[in-house]
XYZ file of C-alpha atoms in Angstrom:
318
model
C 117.694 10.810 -14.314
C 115.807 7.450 -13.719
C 117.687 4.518 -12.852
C 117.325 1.390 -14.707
C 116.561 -0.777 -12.163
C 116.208 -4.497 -12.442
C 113.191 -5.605 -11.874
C 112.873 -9.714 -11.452
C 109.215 -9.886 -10.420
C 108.101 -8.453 -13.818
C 108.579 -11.927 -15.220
C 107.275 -13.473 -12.926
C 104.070 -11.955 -12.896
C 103.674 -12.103 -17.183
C 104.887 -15.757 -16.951
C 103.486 -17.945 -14.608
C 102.101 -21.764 -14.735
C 98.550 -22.391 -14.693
C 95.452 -20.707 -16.281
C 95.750 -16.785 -16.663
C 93.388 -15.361 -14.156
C 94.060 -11.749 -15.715
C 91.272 -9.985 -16.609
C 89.869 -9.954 -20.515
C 91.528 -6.833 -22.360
C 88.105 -5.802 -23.739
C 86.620 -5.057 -20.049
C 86.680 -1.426 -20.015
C 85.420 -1.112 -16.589
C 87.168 -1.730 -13.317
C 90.513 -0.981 -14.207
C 91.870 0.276 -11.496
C 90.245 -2.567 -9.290
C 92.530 -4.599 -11.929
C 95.704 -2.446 -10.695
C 94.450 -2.846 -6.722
C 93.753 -6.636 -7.163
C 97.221 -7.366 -9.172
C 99.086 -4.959 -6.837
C 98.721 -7.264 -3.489
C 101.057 -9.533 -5.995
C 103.682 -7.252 -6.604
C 106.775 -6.138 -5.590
C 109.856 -3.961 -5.603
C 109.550 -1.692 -8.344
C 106.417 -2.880 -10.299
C 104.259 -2.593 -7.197
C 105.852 1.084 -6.730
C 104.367 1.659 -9.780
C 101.079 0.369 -8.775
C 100.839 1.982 -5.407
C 101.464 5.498 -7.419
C 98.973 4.992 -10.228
C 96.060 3.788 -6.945
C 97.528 7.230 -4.992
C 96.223 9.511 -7.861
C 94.392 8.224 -10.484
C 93.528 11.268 -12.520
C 97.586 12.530 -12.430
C 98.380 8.633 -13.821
C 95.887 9.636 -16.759
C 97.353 12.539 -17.572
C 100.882 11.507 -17.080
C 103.623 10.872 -19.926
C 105.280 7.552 -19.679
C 108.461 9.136 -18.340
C 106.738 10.491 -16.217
C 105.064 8.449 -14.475
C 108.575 6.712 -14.174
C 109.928 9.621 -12.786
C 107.320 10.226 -10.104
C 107.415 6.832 -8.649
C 110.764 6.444 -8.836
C 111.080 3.302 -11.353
C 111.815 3.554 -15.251
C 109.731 3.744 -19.053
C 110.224 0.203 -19.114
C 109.473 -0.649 -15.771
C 106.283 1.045 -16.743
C 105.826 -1.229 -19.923
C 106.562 -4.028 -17.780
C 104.309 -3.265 -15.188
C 101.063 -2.258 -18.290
C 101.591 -5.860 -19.259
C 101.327 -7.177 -16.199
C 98.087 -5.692 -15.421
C 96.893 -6.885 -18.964
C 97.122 -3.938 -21.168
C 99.101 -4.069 -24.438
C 100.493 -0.942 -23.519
C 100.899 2.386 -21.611
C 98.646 4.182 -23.555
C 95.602 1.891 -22.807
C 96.273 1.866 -19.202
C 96.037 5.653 -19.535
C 92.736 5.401 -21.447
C 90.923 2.735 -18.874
C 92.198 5.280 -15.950
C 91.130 8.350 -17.669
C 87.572 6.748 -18.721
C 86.881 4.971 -15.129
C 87.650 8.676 -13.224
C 85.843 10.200 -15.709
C 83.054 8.052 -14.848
C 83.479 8.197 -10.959
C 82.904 12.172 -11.184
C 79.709 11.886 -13.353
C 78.187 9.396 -11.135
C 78.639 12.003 -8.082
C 80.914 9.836 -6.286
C 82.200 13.293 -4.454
C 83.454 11.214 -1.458
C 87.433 10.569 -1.014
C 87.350 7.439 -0.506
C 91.254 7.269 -0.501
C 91.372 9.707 2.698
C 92.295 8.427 5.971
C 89.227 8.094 8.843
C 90.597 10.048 11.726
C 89.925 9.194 15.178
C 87.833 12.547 15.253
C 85.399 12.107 12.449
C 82.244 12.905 13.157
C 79.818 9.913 12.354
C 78.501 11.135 9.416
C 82.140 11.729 7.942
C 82.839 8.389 8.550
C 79.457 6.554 7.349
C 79.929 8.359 4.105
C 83.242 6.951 3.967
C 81.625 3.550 4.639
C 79.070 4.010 2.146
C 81.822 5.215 -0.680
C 84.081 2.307 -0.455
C 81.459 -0.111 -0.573
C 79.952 1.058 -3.518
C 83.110 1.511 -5.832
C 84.021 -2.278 -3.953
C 80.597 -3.317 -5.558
C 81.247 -1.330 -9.058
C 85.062 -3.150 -8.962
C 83.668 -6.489 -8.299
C 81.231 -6.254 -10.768
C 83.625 -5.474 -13.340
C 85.996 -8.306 -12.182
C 83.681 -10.681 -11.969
C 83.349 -13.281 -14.799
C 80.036 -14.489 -15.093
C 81.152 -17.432 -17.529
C 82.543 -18.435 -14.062
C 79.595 -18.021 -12.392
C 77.852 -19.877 -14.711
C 79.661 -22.623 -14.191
C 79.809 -22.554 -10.474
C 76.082 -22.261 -10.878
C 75.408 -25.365 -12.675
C 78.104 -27.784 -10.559
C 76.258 -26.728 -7.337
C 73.050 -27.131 -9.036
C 73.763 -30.594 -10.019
C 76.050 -31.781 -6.891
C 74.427 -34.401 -4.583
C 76.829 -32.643 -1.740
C 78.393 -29.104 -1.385
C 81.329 -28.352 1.217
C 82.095 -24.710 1.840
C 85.181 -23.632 4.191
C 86.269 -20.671 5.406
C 88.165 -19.134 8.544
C 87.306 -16.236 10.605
C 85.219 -13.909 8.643
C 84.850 -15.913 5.640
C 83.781 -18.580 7.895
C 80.637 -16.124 8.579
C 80.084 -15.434 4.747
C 80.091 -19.051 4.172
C 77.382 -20.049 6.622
C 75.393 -17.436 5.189
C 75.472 -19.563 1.894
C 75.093 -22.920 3.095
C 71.850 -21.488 5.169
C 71.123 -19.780 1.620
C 71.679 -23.078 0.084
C 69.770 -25.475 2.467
C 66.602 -23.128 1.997
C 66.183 -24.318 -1.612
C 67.517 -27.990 -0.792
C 70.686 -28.477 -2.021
C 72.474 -30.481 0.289
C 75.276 -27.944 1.827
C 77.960 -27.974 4.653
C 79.929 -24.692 6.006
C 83.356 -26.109 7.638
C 85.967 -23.574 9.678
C 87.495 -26.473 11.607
C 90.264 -28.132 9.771
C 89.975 -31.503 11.245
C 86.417 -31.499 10.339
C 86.723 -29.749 7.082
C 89.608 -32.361 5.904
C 87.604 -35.213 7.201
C 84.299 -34.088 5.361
C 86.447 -33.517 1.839
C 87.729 -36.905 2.003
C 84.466 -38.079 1.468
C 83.751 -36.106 -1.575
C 82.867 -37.301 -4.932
C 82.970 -36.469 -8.388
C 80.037 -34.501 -9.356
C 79.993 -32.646 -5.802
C 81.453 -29.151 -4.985
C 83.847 -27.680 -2.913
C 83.602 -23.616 -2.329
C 86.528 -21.920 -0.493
C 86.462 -18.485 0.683
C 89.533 -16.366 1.505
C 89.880 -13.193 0.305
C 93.915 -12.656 0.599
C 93.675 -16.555 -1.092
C 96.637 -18.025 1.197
C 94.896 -18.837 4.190
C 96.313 -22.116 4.713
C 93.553 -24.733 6.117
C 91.247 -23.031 3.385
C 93.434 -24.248 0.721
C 94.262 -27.488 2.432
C 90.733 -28.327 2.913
C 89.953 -27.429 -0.911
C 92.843 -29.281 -2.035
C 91.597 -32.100 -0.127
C 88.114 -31.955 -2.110
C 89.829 -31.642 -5.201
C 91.601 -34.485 -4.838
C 88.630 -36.931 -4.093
C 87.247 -35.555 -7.715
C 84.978 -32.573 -6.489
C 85.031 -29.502 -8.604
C 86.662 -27.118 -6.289
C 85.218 -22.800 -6.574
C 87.599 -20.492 -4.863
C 86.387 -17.149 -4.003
C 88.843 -14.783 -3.355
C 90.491 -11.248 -3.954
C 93.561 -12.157 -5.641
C 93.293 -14.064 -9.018
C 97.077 -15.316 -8.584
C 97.085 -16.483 -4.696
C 97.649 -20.043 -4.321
C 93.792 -20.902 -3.270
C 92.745 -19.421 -6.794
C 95.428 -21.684 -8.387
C 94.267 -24.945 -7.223
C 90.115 -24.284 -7.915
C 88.884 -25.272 -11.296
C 86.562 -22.238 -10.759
C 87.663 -18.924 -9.584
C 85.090 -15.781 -8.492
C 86.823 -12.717 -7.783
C 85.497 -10.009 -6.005
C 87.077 -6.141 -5.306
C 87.290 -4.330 -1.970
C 88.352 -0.912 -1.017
C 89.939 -0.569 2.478
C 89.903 2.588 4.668
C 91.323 3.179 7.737
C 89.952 0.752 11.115
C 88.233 -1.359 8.080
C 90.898 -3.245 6.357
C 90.680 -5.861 2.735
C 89.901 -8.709 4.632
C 86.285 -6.724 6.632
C 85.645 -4.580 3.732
C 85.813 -7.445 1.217
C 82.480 -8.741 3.446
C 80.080 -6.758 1.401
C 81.485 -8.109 -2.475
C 81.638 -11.590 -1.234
C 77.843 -11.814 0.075
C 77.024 -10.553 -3.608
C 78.616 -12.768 -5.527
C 77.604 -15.519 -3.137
C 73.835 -13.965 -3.447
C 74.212 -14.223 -7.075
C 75.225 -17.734 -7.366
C 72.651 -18.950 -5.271
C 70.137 -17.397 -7.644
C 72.090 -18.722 -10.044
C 71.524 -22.404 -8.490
C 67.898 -21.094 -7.755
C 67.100 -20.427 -11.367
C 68.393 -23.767 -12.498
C 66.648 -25.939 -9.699
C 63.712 -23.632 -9.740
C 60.773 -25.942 -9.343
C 62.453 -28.028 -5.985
C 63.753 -24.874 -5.511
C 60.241 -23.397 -4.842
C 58.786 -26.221 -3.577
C 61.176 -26.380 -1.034
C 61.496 -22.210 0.013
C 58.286 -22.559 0.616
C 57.710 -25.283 2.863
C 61.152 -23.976 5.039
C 59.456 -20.433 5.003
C 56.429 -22.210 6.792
C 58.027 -24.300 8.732
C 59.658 -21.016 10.527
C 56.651 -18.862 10.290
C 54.819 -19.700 13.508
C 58.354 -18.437 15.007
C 57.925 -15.012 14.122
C 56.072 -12.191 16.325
C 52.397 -11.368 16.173
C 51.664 -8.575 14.031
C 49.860 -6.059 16.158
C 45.756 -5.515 15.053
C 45.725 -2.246 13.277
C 43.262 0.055 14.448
């Protein structure tokens, strides 16, 4: 018999203030990216729930209701509950996107487990096709999360701003000098910031009309957000990119890119979420590059000559 358990962060997770970051009902693909991104949000018995239907994705889709209750220990209404959460009317769409999307996976040959565990005594080859698995369902995931209406409007704030601040720590630190070098080589005027002092002192001189990019893929690292909120309270339109469409970072931006990752073992979120963030970065700045495309040329080309007497001698071919 299943227990009717009471589950308080149901409501929380349907009713919360601020925009709805869920994901639009008609996107067929990347539903179970929607159940992996929501899950990190979750708890008690809605996230047991979650952690089941990630565990075995084909038994979910063929699963009553009751149970699916049953085998993860919660309720039928938990189960509702938990549908709605996710952004499905009901269960039986959630059992629709889950049997379409695994249908999918086996027809496009993805024949690697992505969900098993790397042991210590892989062989190499084991593990790079491990490697190579999760990044490609990470890039099919963030695809379907990502909404380009976002994008779009990312796109045409950094195209017009006189200044753009990105900040990061650790890792996204990396990612975000990769963009501000991406950036600079079609002239828009960028800064990457990972020290707080610095980062807090260079948003207090923002403007309206410039833009602030955060990166943090769990979305609660705290200078991240403190430097953001910083920008956006000078005027800047603030851009979060992140993992987690609820986290506190994607709450404050007026702009929010989400991105997927799939973690294995030695390789957790936060390194395998690398990979998603450089392409949605990447496509922004093509993005900007599209809309600034003649001083965008203009200026590509004169940094690519500037650093072409840098690079080595091509040998004489025979």
């Amino acid at each position: 018999m299943v227990g009717h358990e009471v589950d308080a962060t149901a409501a929380a997770v349907v009713h919360t203030d601020g925009p709805d970051r869920r994901v639009p009902l008609g996107v067929a693909d990347g539903v179970l990216a929607r159940v992996r991104t929501g899950a990190g949000e979750l708890t008690g018995a809605l996230r047991r729930v979650a952690e089941h239907v990630l565990s075995d994705p084909e038994a979910a889709a063929r699963a009553t209701i009751v149970e699916l209750a049953e085998r993860s220990g919660t309720s039928p209404a938990t189960v509702t509950r938990f549908c709605r959460a996710m952004g499905f009317e009901g269960y039986a769409d959630l059992r629709l996107g889950i049997a379409g999307e695994t249908g999918r996976a086996r027809s496009a040959g993805w024949t690697v487990d992505i969900g098993r565990e790397i042991q210590p005594g892989d062989p190499l080859e084991r593990v790079l096709g491990q490697i190579m698995a999760a990044d490609t369902r990470a890039m099919h995931d963030t695809a379907a999360l990502l909404d380009l209406a976002e994008v779009e409007r990312a796109a045409v704030a950094v195209a017009g701003a006189d200044r753009v601040n990105i900040f990061g720590a650790s890792g996204s630190a990396l990612v975000g000098e990769e963009m501000q070098f991406s950036l600079h080589r079609i002239g828009v005027a960028a800064w990457a910031w990972n020290d707080v002092h610095e980062g807090l002192a260079s948003a207090a001189l923002l403007r309206p009309g410039d833009v602030a990019l955060g990166i943090s893929h769990t979305g609660q690292t705290r200078e991240t957000i403190e430097m953001l909120a910083e920008a956006g309270s000078r005027g800047a339109t603030t851009v979060a990119l992140t993992g987690f469409p609820r986290s506190p970072l994607a709450e404050l931006a007026d702009v929010v890119l989400l991105t997927a990752s799939q973690a294995t073992t030695f390789r957790p979120d936060a390194l395998s979420a690398r990979h998603p963030q450089l392409v949605v970065l990447d496509l922004l700045y093509v993005a900007v590059a599209q809309r600034t495309h003649d001083r965008a040329h203009a200026a590509f080309r004169r940094t690519a000559q500037a650093v072409d007497g840098h690079k080595a001698a091509r040998a004489a071919l025979p």
